[in-house]
Amino acid sequence: MPKRVTAKEVAKALGISTMTVSRALNNRPNVDPKTRQKVLETAQKLGYFPNYIAKSLVLRKTNTIGVVVPEITHSFFPEVVRGIEEISYQSGYDLILSHSAESGIREKSAIETLVSKQVDGLLISTAQTVSDYTIYQQVMRRGIPIVFYDRCVKNIGANCVSIDDEESATLITEHLIQHGYQRIGHISGPSQVLIGQARKQGFIKALQKSNLTVDADLIIEAGFHEKDGYSAMQTLLQLPPGKMPRAVVAVNDPAAFGAMKAIYEHNLRIPEDVAIVGFSDDIRAELIRTPLTTIRQNAYEVGRRAVQKLIDQIENKTSSVEEIIVKGELVIRNSCGCTG
Amino acid sequence: MPKRVTAKEVAKALGISTMTVSRALNNRPNVDPKTRQKVLETAQKLGYFPNYIAKSLVLRKTNTIGVVVPEITHSFFPEVVRGIEEISYQSGYDLILSHSAESGIREKSAIETLVSKQVDGLLISTAQTVSDYTIYQQVMRRGIPIVFYDRCVKNIGANCVSIDDEESATLITEHLIQHGYQRIGHISGPSQVLIGQARKQGFIKALQKSNLTVDADLIIEAGFHEKDGYSAMQTLLQLPPGKMPRAVVAVNDPAAFGAMKAIYEHNLRIPEDVAIVGFSDDIRAELIRTPLTTIRQNAYEVGRRAVQKLIDQIENKTSSVEEIIVKGELVIRNSCGCTG
DNA sequence: AGCAGAAATGTTAGCGATAACATTTAGCGC
DNA sequence: GCGCTAAATGTTATCGCTAACATTTCTGCT
């Protein structure tokens, strides 16, 4: 096992103290330029790498940010991480990445590990099953700042960067209303998931703003996957002709794809018979038979804003608690009735 | 600033020594069960988090693996990271993620930082511009194991897990040959990139094995993007009818998409007039007008095998240097001439 | 009860670096 | 060349933890 070269050995090789070596290596003032030069050369020659672990112990700073991601398969989060990485790199922070796999228990344990590793701050997107917030509070009480991203925890004094699900849902629903559709249905997410709730709220709000009746029969609680959209749409298609929705807002793109399949199977056309829109701008959205009108969410921007806020907090540049909302963008294609 | 609770304070609260606290917390033998119980309770009550930085300093082990990724936008690498994460989590290692952005300089600096952070091992996929391998050797001489993944560095005694680009290219080319096509063209990657070279080699090898002539005019050096495939295909389509390829092997799926666009613009049909195949199983490959026959690369598996190898090495379970190759899988759709 | 041996606990030193203070050396004016 | 200040360097203690050794407290057995 090769021995590791320490500052002490560099010092010994030059017949000086480790303190001078430390000063030279860290560009501190009050070091003779000739000494500094010699230290640099010797360090290079001996293959010296500073030990950041030791440094972190004494400085109580690791220049490391802990990132907790609930799901990595989903394309949204890698994109967020890319944004996080970009800014943190520029600011000289490294990232420790943890995956909670949507499990509250794993999330808690990941946070504990990160705290034990003395990260300077945490970026967290909560797992879907989390309901106990004491760990967050415990961490914050220790003076470790947390910024939540995408999935926020409110009222515990933490910063938060999220997507404006509700407003975006309103936006896209209003687009359908502008097309003149009166009866609009909604294929929603599971009711216990925040994102689903927000989008449903936004949908309802848009109807109300235009004085359209909100018909509970036209809101089907489903899920985020293709099959959920498929079966929900089948339910809608079974409604009597006078009641069947002329347009549908799906909770996300996969659900919309499923719904489209059901529509085609009923020998109906999109958008001539039923218009449909999605949410999240899946890569497939523009490639399918009738390209899907949807909302593009800027995951990259969410990541950037979240770390930036966290780093500001770590370096005491800000103290106010903010809720930053990254706007979604309406991507108009053909499934809504627009012609492209 | 809240003070951090240390083992010493837990000890003082109980009137015992820190050593006993340490032993109790780490499930060491020779601790009275009652004492252990009290320590656990008190630690919990005081909100004690162990300081892994201090622990790492004395144990010279961080339980952390450094991962260097050249590119995060590309879907391949997030998938590799997912595989890495899964296994490392099971084995109790955390990941520090670094991004070299295909820059040799950034890669070197990332490695230096990771070494300074005392990672137990490194997973590296080299940036495209890297040609100086001394940093790798320096790190390995320090006793820090490296496993390369996807993009390997040979002959420096490091383990490596990669995709069998050459063999897969042979495989898919042979599939075209089985269709009876005689004149087959290749839209290759840039010649200085290894992956491109390997695929081209595999393409050539398949032709040779079947005693088909390798016509240099049918091999167009292009790039990995859609526009590269588009312009390369245009060059091929300009060839005199007797020379124009009846089938094309594209270096990857995006290049194939570009090529397909060019083919359609020439009012030719796929696969009736020109058959084409890709590489990498892009998510769009099965959704397009004529679904693309391609090679699926198991990025997830690459990640899993690479960390596993690394952890074995860290824990001294293996010492032999291996080159692990994860096989690609032929995904047959319609663009090759098969009917689905 | 007395004692060996095991079990439980304590003490000291050190991991590799830096802060804070102490000391030596250098520079400069008269 | 002297004295004074500033620059350069050195010393000691410490960050929070654990290894290694030292000591004390239990056991059980004759």
XYZ file of C-alpha atoms (C1' of nucleotides) in Angstrom:
740
model
C 0.000 0.000 0.000
C 1.579 3.263 -1.087
C 1.911 5.797 1.665
C 0.069 9.016 1.183
C 2.083 12.171 1.002
C 1.085 14.743 3.588
C 1.914 18.381 4.065
C 4.259 17.334 6.823
C 6.387 15.396 4.408
C 6.541 18.245 1.989
C 7.640 20.391 4.904
C 10.262 17.947 6.026
C 11.682 17.670 2.528
C 12.215 21.417 2.564
C 13.221 21.749 6.185
C 10.346 24.100 6.987
C 7.178 23.869 9.058
C 3.886 22.436 7.857
C 2.277 25.748 8.554
C 4.360 27.457 5.923
C 3.484 24.694 3.499
C -0.188 25.153 4.275
C 0.096 28.890 3.768
C 1.941 28.522 0.496
C -0.522 26.012 -0.867
C -3.512 28.104 0.049
C -2.178 31.338 -1.385
C -2.103 33.048 1.928
C -0.246 36.330 2.347
C 3.022 36.616 4.241
C 4.816 33.867 2.437
C 8.099 34.525 0.689
C 7.549 34.096 -3.066
C 10.657 31.940 -3.276
C 9.388 29.707 -0.489
C 6.004 29.404 -2.122
C 7.631 28.443 -5.381
C 9.710 25.754 -3.718
C 6.693 24.393 -1.865
C 4.688 24.172 -5.048
C 7.477 22.371 -6.837
C 8.103 19.927 -4.043
C 4.405 19.201 -3.604
C 4.178 18.482 -7.296
C 7.277 16.333 -7.254
C 6.226 14.242 -4.280
C 2.718 13.792 -5.678
C 1.043 15.630 -2.866
C -2.734 15.838 -2.792
C -4.251 17.932 -0.024
C -6.507 16.010 2.310
C -9.847 17.787 2.176
C -11.208 15.524 4.862
C -8.738 16.876 7.360
C -9.282 20.363 6.064
C -13.041 20.021 6.354
C -12.738 18.801 9.915
C -10.940 21.869 11.088
C -12.716 24.406 8.891
C -16.143 22.896 9.465
C -16.889 23.320 5.810
C -16.910 20.620 3.161
C -17.863 22.544 0.021
C -20.255 19.756 -0.673
C -23.969 19.825 -1.303
C -26.205 16.850 -0.725
C -28.860 16.193 -3.341
C -31.783 13.897 -2.660
C -33.624 12.720 -5.737
C -36.769 10.624 -5.463
C -36.543 9.030 -8.869
C -33.813 8.872 -11.473
C -35.509 6.975 -14.246
C -37.831 9.834 -14.934
C -36.292 12.304 -17.357
C -37.230 15.322 -15.255
C -34.739 14.737 -12.469
C -31.595 14.094 -14.498
C -32.305 17.413 -16.118
C -32.627 19.084 -12.725
C -29.352 17.525 -11.659
C -27.710 18.902 -14.762
C -28.800 22.391 -13.762
C -27.615 21.849 -10.200
C -24.283 20.550 -11.386
C -23.638 23.490 -13.627
C -24.047 26.131 -10.977
C -22.454 24.206 -8.153
C -19.403 23.579 -10.294
C -19.033 27.260 -10.992
C -19.237 28.022 -7.300
C -16.777 25.345 -6.261
C -19.134 22.895 -4.650
C -19.294 19.175 -5.201
C -22.427 17.099 -5.166
C -23.251 13.986 -3.240
C -26.170 12.363 -4.952
C -28.683 10.259 -3.059
C -31.685 8.421 -4.312
C -34.727 7.923 -2.132
C -36.605 5.736 -4.625
C -39.833 7.426 -3.488
C -39.445 5.856 -0.065
C -39.784 7.999 3.016
C -37.563 5.678 5.010
C -34.775 5.750 2.467
C -35.106 9.484 2.213
C -34.689 9.908 5.935
C -31.673 7.671 6.000
C -30.173 9.483 3.021
C -30.562 12.811 4.787
C -28.980 11.449 7.948
C -26.012 10.171 6.011
C -25.586 13.460 4.216
C -25.722 15.380 7.459
C -23.180 13.020 8.963
C -20.992 13.635 5.960
C -21.236 17.275 6.946
C -22.630 18.630 3.726
C -22.917 22.401 3.713
C -26.494 22.272 2.521
C -29.211 20.042 1.142
C -31.358 20.007 -1.959
C -34.371 17.801 -1.465
C -37.316 16.701 -3.522
C -39.490 14.787 -1.108
C -40.537 11.213 -1.709
C -44.223 10.732 -2.324
C -44.843 8.866 0.901
C -43.290 11.406 3.243
C -45.536 12.945 5.859
C -43.232 13.383 8.826
C -41.274 16.584 8.566
C -39.322 16.429 11.816
C -36.124 15.324 10.125
C -36.146 18.454 7.989
C -36.620 20.633 11.013
C -33.951 18.811 12.929
C -31.482 19.378 10.117
C -32.359 23.032 9.775
C -32.067 23.566 13.507
C -28.515 22.299 13.189
C -27.880 25.208 10.885
C -27.791 23.208 7.665
C -29.843 24.992 5.043
C -32.323 23.077 2.927
C -33.816 24.131 -0.369
C -36.642 21.989 -1.636
C -37.095 21.637 -5.349
C -40.036 20.516 -7.416
C -41.817 18.916 -4.490
C -41.952 21.379 -1.691
C -42.632 21.227 1.985
C -44.321 24.410 3.072
C -44.391 26.263 6.349
C -41.200 24.982 7.828
C -39.158 27.992 6.835
C -37.249 26.411 3.991
C -36.727 27.851 0.564
C -38.375 26.167 -2.309
C -38.146 26.146 -6.076
C -41.013 24.614 -7.923
C -42.945 24.443 -11.109
C -46.185 26.394 -11.311
C -48.350 23.348 -11.812
C -51.568 25.043 -10.970
C -51.059 28.091 -13.161
C -49.794 25.988 -16.025
C -52.864 23.797 -15.811
C -54.998 26.917 -15.920
C -53.020 28.172 -18.875
C -53.437 25.082 -20.967
C -57.085 24.662 -20.039
C -57.754 28.254 -21.065
C -56.145 27.510 -24.368
C -58.747 24.809 -24.925
C -61.497 27.184 -23.846
C -60.288 29.675 -26.440
C -60.835 27.016 -29.034
C -64.486 27.262 -28.078
C -64.817 23.885 -26.391
C -67.473 23.999 -23.677
C -67.412 20.536 -22.161
C -63.871 19.800 -21.076
C -62.857 16.735 -19.107
C -59.864 16.066 -16.883
C -57.893 12.908 -16.376
C -56.289 13.612 -13.025
C -53.456 12.135 -10.997
C -53.943 10.197 -7.763
C -55.557 12.564 -5.274
C -52.914 12.183 -2.595
C -50.107 13.432 -4.802
C -49.559 17.172 -4.669
C -48.768 17.606 -8.327
C -52.011 15.953 -9.309
C -53.945 18.157 -6.922
C -52.371 21.344 -8.185
C -53.057 20.532 -11.798
C -56.649 19.638 -11.027
C -57.068 22.910 -9.140
C -55.666 24.806 -12.088
C -58.017 23.030 -14.417
C -61.024 23.873 -12.275
C -59.919 27.469 -11.861
C -59.756 27.951 -15.614
C -63.312 26.687 -16.038
C -64.571 28.917 -13.266
C -62.866 31.982 -14.667
C -64.758 31.412 -17.899
C -68.004 30.644 -16.115
C -68.133 27.089 -17.377
C -69.764 24.500 -15.141
C -67.433 22.108 -13.406
C -68.935 18.690 -13.861
C -67.564 16.110 -11.435
C -68.381 13.321 -13.851
C -65.873 14.758 -16.284
C -63.022 14.587 -13.786
C -61.642 11.075 -13.562
C -59.113 10.229 -10.923
C -56.457 8.131 -12.604
C -52.666 8.055 -12.423
C -49.499 9.144 -14.158
C -49.076 6.231 -16.512
C -50.261 5.383 -19.973
C -52.615 2.661 -18.812
C -54.221 5.049 -16.314
C -54.955 7.496 -19.094
C -56.276 4.717 -21.281
C -58.836 3.412 -18.802
C -59.854 6.882 -17.635
C -60.549 7.878 -21.216
C -62.618 4.785 -21.747
C -64.800 5.847 -18.852
C -65.242 9.275 -20.427
C -66.079 7.764 -23.814
C -68.836 5.716 -22.269
C -70.750 8.853 -21.292
C -73.899 9.693 -23.265
C -73.182 11.756 -26.405
C -74.548 14.961 -24.916
C -72.313 14.637 -21.929
C -69.077 13.365 -23.437
C -66.301 15.937 -23.241
C -65.291 17.687 -26.438
C -61.761 18.183 -25.054
C -59.624 16.618 -22.349
C -56.799 17.851 -20.138
C -54.585 14.955 -19.101
C -52.464 15.135 -15.949
C -49.335 14.392 -17.955
C -48.179 13.272 -21.378
C -48.077 9.515 -20.801
C -51.660 9.629 -19.553
C -52.529 11.631 -22.662
C -50.928 8.973 -24.859
C -53.052 6.322 -23.213
C -56.134 8.425 -23.654
C -55.338 8.959 -27.325
C -55.124 5.237 -27.816
C -58.597 4.832 -26.322
C -59.947 7.610 -28.540
C -58.574 6.016 -31.681
C -59.991 2.667 -30.654
C -63.405 4.287 -30.535
C -62.870 5.418 -34.122
C -62.826 9.055 -33.169
C -60.438 11.624 -34.558
C -58.045 13.931 -32.706
C -58.655 16.855 -32.532
C -61.742 16.896 -34.781
C -63.877 14.757 -32.460
C -61.957 15.020 -29.212
C -59.154 17.472 -28.523
C -56.582 16.543 -25.900
C -53.638 18.141 -24.166
C -50.951 16.813 -21.860
C -48.384 18.062 -19.386
C -44.574 17.760 -19.195
C -43.500 17.683 -22.850
C -42.420 14.100 -23.087
C -39.906 13.528 -25.843
C -42.524 11.513 -27.720
C -45.102 14.319 -27.667
C -44.064 15.818 -30.961
C -43.444 12.553 -32.737
C -46.803 10.907 -32.527
C -49.526 10.845 -35.197
C -51.180 13.994 -33.926
C -48.471 15.923 -32.083
C -49.523 16.703 -28.546
C -50.077 20.190 -27.195
C -48.546 20.240 -23.738
C -46.728 22.212 -21.044
C -42.954 22.233 -21.066
C -41.422 22.367 -17.614
C -38.002 23.825 -17.294
C -36.347 21.247 -15.063
C -32.897 22.578 -15.823
C -33.919 26.001 -14.590
C -35.397 24.506 -11.432
C -32.045 22.929 -10.670
C -30.114 26.113 -11.327
C -32.335 28.295 -9.229
C -32.446 25.816 -6.363
C -28.662 25.472 -5.944
C -28.136 29.148 -6.423
C -30.522 29.855 -3.596
C -28.864 27.210 -1.453
C -25.361 28.509 -2.051
C -26.490 32.038 -1.251
C -27.825 30.735 1.987
C -24.694 28.744 2.807
C -22.601 31.820 2.214
C -25.000 34.011 4.136
C -25.872 36.157 1.220
C -29.578 35.851 1.847
C -31.734 34.922 4.739
C -35.284 35.557 3.627
C -37.410 32.543 2.865
C -38.613 32.524 -0.683
C -40.790 30.399 -2.823
C -39.412 30.549 -6.326
C -41.682 29.408 -9.058
C -40.384 28.482 -12.472
C -42.970 29.079 -15.099
C -44.135 26.389 -17.460
C -44.355 27.097 -21.147
C -47.288 26.278 -23.367
C -46.152 24.169 -26.320
C -48.791 24.361 -28.974
C -48.979 21.487 -31.433
C -52.008 19.922 -33.068
C -53.885 17.783 -30.573
C -55.652 20.846 -29.177
C -57.122 21.791 -32.520
C -54.465 24.224 -33.645
C -53.125 23.596 -37.103
C -49.447 23.491 -37.546
C -25.439 29.233 15.089
C -26.551 26.049 16.795
C -23.754 24.075 18.332
C -23.286 20.591 17.022
C -23.690 17.712 19.387
C -20.619 15.495 19.565
C -19.958 12.103 21.043
C -18.178 13.845 23.895
C -21.358 15.585 24.918
C -23.338 12.397 24.819
C -20.645 10.904 27.018
C -20.679 13.789 29.444
C -24.462 13.640 29.751
C -24.124 10.028 30.849
C -20.939 10.408 32.870
C -19.035 7.909 30.754
C -16.151 8.132 28.313
C -16.461 8.961 24.638
C -14.895 5.652 23.814
C -17.807 3.770 25.306
C -20.168 5.996 23.379
C -18.268 5.258 20.198
C -18.363 1.545 20.876
C -22.059 1.560 21.646
C -22.924 3.541 18.541
C -20.877 1.314 16.290
C -22.222 -1.947 17.652
C -18.892 -3.067 18.911
C -18.648 -6.017 21.284
C -17.846 -5.622 24.961
C -20.442 -3.030 25.725
C -23.003 -3.614 28.429
C -26.439 -3.872 26.771
C -27.836 -1.457 29.307
C -25.114 1.067 28.581
C -25.669 0.726 24.870
C -29.347 1.308 25.343
C -28.740 4.447 27.366
C -26.253 5.757 24.839
C -28.679 5.222 21.990
C -31.439 7.001 23.865
C -29.300 9.922 24.864
C -27.855 10.313 21.377
C -31.358 10.370 20.015
C -32.526 12.835 22.632
C -29.665 15.252 22.139
C -30.002 15.065 18.363
C -26.586 13.552 17.865
C -25.347 12.932 14.335
C -22.001 11.171 14.026
C -19.370 13.175 12.204
C -18.273 11.001 9.316
C -15.614 13.500 8.386
C -13.817 12.897 11.639
C -14.466 9.207 11.352
C -13.097 9.101 7.828
C -9.994 10.950 8.874
C -9.038 8.374 11.428
C -10.233 5.309 9.549
C -8.861 6.466 6.205
C -12.040 5.332 4.578
C -14.886 7.517 3.370
C -17.316 4.988 1.924
C -17.620 7.292 -0.987
C -17.103 6.661 -4.665
C -16.259 9.386 -7.127
C -18.044 9.256 -10.455
C -16.820 11.249 -13.428
C -19.339 11.657 -16.217
C -18.410 13.353 -19.484
C -21.900 14.353 -20.454
C -25.198 14.411 -18.609
C -27.555 15.576 -21.285
C -27.170 12.369 -23.197
C -29.605 9.749 -21.955
C -26.961 7.038 -21.781
C -25.136 8.395 -18.756
C -28.065 9.067 -16.435
C -28.969 5.456 -17.007
C -25.442 4.361 -16.103
C -25.613 6.474 -12.963
C -28.860 4.797 -12.026
C -27.120 1.431 -12.208
C -24.185 2.720 -10.200
C -26.458 4.198 -7.596
C -28.400 1.014 -7.105
C -25.425 -1.171 -6.328
C -23.480 1.397 -4.372
C -26.486 2.037 -2.178
C -26.794 -1.641 -1.388
C -23.145 -1.787 -0.441
C -23.217 1.308 1.720
C -21.308 3.691 -0.492
C -22.259 7.225 -1.424
C -21.558 8.870 -4.720
C -19.885 12.134 -5.492
C -20.851 13.073 -8.996
C -18.576 15.135 -11.209
C -19.101 16.343 -14.706
C -16.191 16.813 -17.076
C -18.270 18.288 -19.905
C -16.027 16.437 -22.378
C -13.103 18.586 -21.319
C -9.798 16.975 -20.442
C -8.862 19.850 -18.168
C -12.093 19.712 -16.239
C -11.760 15.963 -15.982
C -8.302 16.239 -14.486
C -9.405 18.829 -11.999
C -12.448 16.733 -11.086
C -10.244 13.735 -10.402
C -7.902 15.789 -8.267
C -10.770 17.089 -6.203
C -12.185 13.614 -5.747
C -8.834 12.269 -4.651
C -8.472 15.148 -2.231
C -11.882 14.314 -0.874
C -10.415 10.889 -0.225
C -12.888 8.845 -2.218
C -12.347 5.119 -1.860
C -12.415 4.595 -5.599
C -13.209 6.205 -8.913
C -15.514 5.453 -11.804
C -14.433 7.319 -14.893
C -15.642 7.667 -18.420
C -12.960 9.693 -20.143
C -13.655 12.945 -21.901
C -13.218 12.867 -25.635
C -10.191 15.145 -25.657
C -8.118 13.237 -23.122
C -4.784 11.911 -24.278
C -2.593 12.278 -21.204
C -3.032 9.337 -18.883
C -0.554 10.296 -16.174
C -3.237 11.479 -13.785
C -4.872 8.054 -13.866
C -1.581 6.372 -13.122
C -0.780 8.806 -10.364
C -4.117 8.101 -8.714
C -3.718 4.361 -9.032
C -0.208 4.493 -7.630
C -1.705 6.107 -4.566
C -3.748 2.953 -4.122
C -7.045 4.390 -5.245
C -8.697 1.948 -7.624
C -10.213 3.156 -10.869
C -12.761 1.389 -13.000
C -13.385 2.915 -16.391
C -16.812 2.573 -17.889
C -18.054 2.945 -21.412
C -14.956 4.770 -22.596
C -11.937 2.832 -21.544
C -8.267 3.520 -21.196
C -6.361 0.389 -21.976
C -2.988 -0.868 -20.847
C -2.696 1.030 -17.614
C -3.859 -1.822 -15.461
C -7.313 -0.526 -14.694
C -10.527 -2.452 -14.884
C -12.974 -1.511 -17.521
C -16.620 -2.103 -18.339
C -17.731 -1.265 -21.802
C -20.205 -1.864 -24.530
C -19.220 -4.179 -27.360
C -19.522 -1.539 -30.032
C -17.563 -3.414 -32.626
C -19.358 -6.713 -32.231
C -22.738 -5.038 -32.128
C -21.961 -3.184 -35.332
C -21.007 -6.491 -36.907
C -24.208 -8.026 -35.614
C -26.513 -5.414 -37.040
C -24.638 -5.250 -40.346
C -24.923 -8.999 -40.680
C -28.613 -8.684 -40.131
C -28.775 -6.434 -43.177
C -26.631 -8.873 -45.146
C -29.076 -11.645 -44.278
C -31.772 -9.555 -45.905
C -29.787 -10.031 -49.081
C -28.562 -6.474 -49.489
C -25.222 -6.375 -51.267
C -24.280 -2.734 -51.367
C -24.369 -1.431 -47.818
C -23.230 2.032 -46.812
C -22.078 3.402 -43.482
C -22.585 6.806 -41.958
C -19.766 6.881 -39.450
C -18.848 9.001 -36.449
C -15.912 11.385 -36.373
C -12.770 9.333 -36.907
C -11.014 10.467 -33.750
C -13.738 9.178 -31.455
C -13.246 5.608 -30.323
C -16.891 4.625 -30.443
C -17.121 5.717 -34.030
C -14.001 3.773 -34.903
C -15.208 0.609 -33.246
C -18.553 0.699 -34.988
C -16.921 1.310 -38.320
C -14.561 -1.594 -37.709
C -17.471 -3.831 -36.852
C -19.281 -2.748 -39.993
C -16.261 -3.531 -42.160
C -15.684 -6.837 -40.444
C -19.221 -7.970 -41.209
C -18.793 -7.193 -44.884
C -15.492 -9.020 -45.007
C -16.869 -12.069 -43.270
C -19.481 -12.318 -46.022
C -16.957 -11.581 -48.741
C -18.628 -8.360 -49.744
C -16.415 -5.623 -51.123
C -15.747 -2.714 -48.817
C -16.252 0.392 -50.914
C -14.690 3.488 -49.373
C -17.152 5.697 -51.202
C -19.971 4.145 -49.241
C -18.438 5.056 -45.914
C -19.119 8.682 -45.081
C -17.453 10.239 -42.109
C -20.084 12.301 -40.351
C -21.012 12.814 -36.707
C -23.408 11.794 -33.982
C -26.171 14.271 -34.650
C -29.237 14.367 -36.818
C -27.835 16.986 -39.172
C -24.681 14.911 -39.670
C -26.761 11.934 -40.724
C -28.844 14.139 -42.987
C -25.951 15.557 -44.960
C -24.071 12.270 -45.097
C -27.139 10.585 -46.547
C -27.475 13.289 -49.139
C -23.961 12.512 -50.283
C -24.854 8.841 -50.582
C -28.039 9.622 -52.500
C -26.057 11.595 -55.038
C -24.161 8.494 -56.100
C -25.008 6.977 -59.491
C -27.876 4.462 -59.303
C -25.632 1.464 -59.747
C -23.502 2.551 -56.856
C -26.036 3.890 -54.400
C -26.295 1.703 -51.303
C -29.352 -0.454 -50.914
C -28.965 -0.326 -47.124
C -27.240 1.937 -44.603
C -25.771 1.418 -41.161
C -25.830 4.682 -39.216
C -23.427 5.292 -36.352
C -26.327 6.009 -34.009
C -30.046 6.623 -33.991
C -30.060 10.411 -34.304
C -27.836 10.126 -37.393
C -30.254 7.529 -38.719
C -33.183 9.917 -38.188
C -31.376 12.563 -40.178
C -30.629 10.084 -42.916
C -34.256 8.998 -43.043
C -35.309 12.576 -43.532
C -32.953 12.854 -46.512
C -34.279 9.604 -47.958
C -37.882 10.754 -47.716
C -36.969 14.063 -49.298
C -35.651 12.114 -52.268
C -39.034 10.442 -52.533
C -37.647 7.066 -51.678
C -39.284 4.549 -49.397
C -37.879 2.892 -46.279
C -37.128 0.003 -46.348
C -38.374 -0.794 -49.867
C -35.853 1.484 -51.592
C -33.280 2.019 -48.883
C -33.093 0.055 -45.666
C -31.473 1.698 -42.680
C -30.452 0.755 -39.168
C -29.227 2.763 -36.198
C -27.423 2.288 -32.922
C -28.386 3.034 -29.281
C -32.175 2.567 -29.245
C -33.217 6.147 -28.831
C -36.622 6.504 -27.256
C -37.928 7.848 -30.559
C -36.763 4.825 -32.560
C -39.973 2.882 -32.191
C -42.299 5.824 -32.583
C -41.362 7.106 -35.976
C -43.109 6.402 -39.299
C -40.987 3.358 -40.036
C -39.749 2.099 -36.689
C -35.984 1.856 -36.615
C -34.064 -1.381 -36.254
C -31.209 -0.657 -33.885
C -28.890 -1.895 -31.135
C -29.994 -1.493 -27.555
C -27.137 -0.803 -25.189
C -27.611 -1.732 -21.610
C -26.307 1.372 -19.887
C -27.876 0.376 -16.599
C -25.953 -2.877 -16.649
C -22.722 -1.068 -17.464
C -23.188 1.032 -14.325
C -23.973 -1.951 -12.148
C -21.038 -4.017 -13.329
C -18.622 -1.119 -13.062
C -19.390 -0.230 -9.433
C -19.520 -3.842 -8.442
C -16.052 -4.344 -9.810
C -14.849 -1.199 -8.098
C -16.297 -2.123 -4.726
C -14.752 -5.583 -4.979
C -11.443 -3.924 -5.589
C -11.871 -1.448 -2.725
C -12.652 -4.299 -0.400
C -9.833 -6.407 -1.770
C -12.058 -9.114 -3.050
C -10.392 -9.169 -6.431
C -7.138 -8.033 -7.842
C -7.056 -9.284 -11.408
C -7.542 -6.744 -14.134
C -10.558 -7.476 -16.236
C -12.222 -6.029 -19.233
C -15.918 -6.591 -18.866
C -17.997 -6.217 -21.960
C -21.723 -5.748 -21.802
C -23.385 -7.089 -24.877
C -25.658 -5.030 -27.059
C -28.992 -6.399 -28.113
C -30.375 -6.337 -31.629
C -33.790 -4.687 -31.654
C -35.531 -5.631 -34.852
C -38.214 -3.273 -36.103
C -39.107 -2.382 -39.675
C -36.508 -0.044 -41.143
C -34.259 -2.992 -41.986
C -36.877 -4.678 -44.118
C -38.375 -6.961 -41.520
C -42.125 -6.807 -41.233
C -43.619 -6.370 -37.868
C -13.906 -15.686 50.390
C -10.366 -15.338 46.983
C -8.692 -15.322 42.504
C -8.104 -16.027 37.566
C -9.926 -14.585 33.368
C -13.302 -12.294 30.785
C -16.048 -8.317 30.094
C -16.666 -3.487 30.445
C -14.785 0.874 30.579
C -11.150 4.393 30.506
C -6.772 6.867 28.822
C -3.612 8.455 25.516
C -2.256 9.452 21.072
C -2.917 10.649 16.483
C -5.496 10.937 11.703
C -3.923 15.809 8.476
C -4.948 20.010 8.358
C -5.534 25.152 10.110
C -6.297 29.105 13.709
C -4.257 31.745 16.907
C -0.625 33.169 19.011
C 4.636 33.307 19.480
C 8.910 33.996 17.597
C 12.440 34.984 14.354
C 14.102 37.479 10.340
C 14.183 41.299 7.208
C 13.811 46.061 5.814
C 14.444 50.797 6.557
C 15.440 55.386 8.310
C 18.644 58.148 10.805
C 24.983 50.054 13.294
C 20.746 50.599 16.185
C 16.067 50.297 16.908
C 11.697 49.742 15.240
C 8.026 47.818 12.473
C 6.502 44.566 9.139
C 7.111 40.271 6.940
C 8.114 35.479 7.265
C 8.102 31.459 9.792
C 7.313 28.407 13.789
C 4.605 26.265 17.892
C 0.734 24.602 20.133
C -3.846 23.277 20.379
C -7.820 21.561 18.247
C -11.525 19.751 14.906
C -14.410 14.671 16.375
C -13.416 10.372 16.201
C -11.198 5.568 16.930
C -6.995 2.215 17.627
C -4.258 0.417 20.946
C -3.200 -0.259 25.224
C -4.344 0.282 30.358
C -7.350 -0.263 33.943
C -11.349 -1.467 36.442
C -15.394 -4.310 37.262
C -17.687 -8.455 36.870
C -18.054 -13.479 36.559
C -17.780 -18.160 38.083
C -15.249 -21.652 40.310
C -12.682 -24.002 43.939
